[in-house]
Tab-separated table of C-alpha atoms in Angstrom:
chain	number	residue	atom	x	y	z
A	258	MET	CA	-26.361	9.641	-3.258
A	259	LYS	CA	-23.607	11.381	-5.154
A	260	ALA	CA	-22.077	12.620	-1.907
A	261	ALA	CA	-21.963	9.073	-0.564
A	262	ASP	CA	-20.400	7.821	-3.786
A	263	ALA	CA	-17.764	10.551	-3.622
A	264	ALA	CA	-16.995	9.598	-0.026
A	265	ASP	CA	-16.667	5.933	-1.006
A	266	VAL	CA	-14.314	6.807	-3.852
A	267	GLY	CA	-12.252	9.027	-1.558
A	268	LEU	CA	-11.987	6.226	0.989
A	269	LEU	CA	-10.995	3.751	-1.708
A	270	VAL	CA	-8.297	6.086	-3.017
A	271	THR	CA	-6.972	6.602	0.506
A	272	VAL	CA	-6.844	2.857	1.145
A	273	CYS	CA	-5.034	2.292	-2.146
A	274	GLN	CA	-2.488	5.001	-1.347
A	275	VAL	CA	-1.825	3.539	2.094
A	276	ALA	CA	-1.476	0.054	0.606
A	277	ALA	CA	0.934	1.377	-2.034
A	278	VAL	CA	3.118	3.027	0.608
A	279	TYR	CA	3.046	-0.136	2.739
A	280	CYS	CA	4.061	-2.318	-0.217
A	281	ARG	CA	6.833	0.127	-1.116
A	282	LEU	CA	8.193	-0.025	2.430
A	283	LEU	CA	8.112	-3.829	2.404
A	284	LEU	CA	9.889	-3.893	-0.958
A	285	THR	CA	12.487	-1.374	0.259
A	286	PHE	CA	13.255	-3.433	3.364
A	287	TYR	CA	13.385	-6.602	1.249
A	288	ILE	CA	15.931	-5.076	-1.142
A	289	ALA	CA	17.951	-3.595	1.736
A	290	ASP	CA	18.024	-7.053	3.323
A	291	GLY	CA	19.537	-8.489	0.149
A	292	GLY	CA	16.704	-10.992	-0.275
A	293	GLN	CA	17.527	-12.799	2.970
A	294	VAL	CA	13.822	-12.991	3.805
A	295	ALA	CA	13.183	-15.188	0.778
A	296	LYS	CA	16.128	-17.439	1.648
A	297	GLY	CA	14.816	-17.939	5.171
């Protein structure tokens, strides 16, 4: 049971890290674009 919980936590942490990197990339591109995406 504990092993499964540890695996679930590890997976959750990995997903969060990937999501954080993805959001950072989106934000970086948005800033580099000068906010043109928001203006359409």
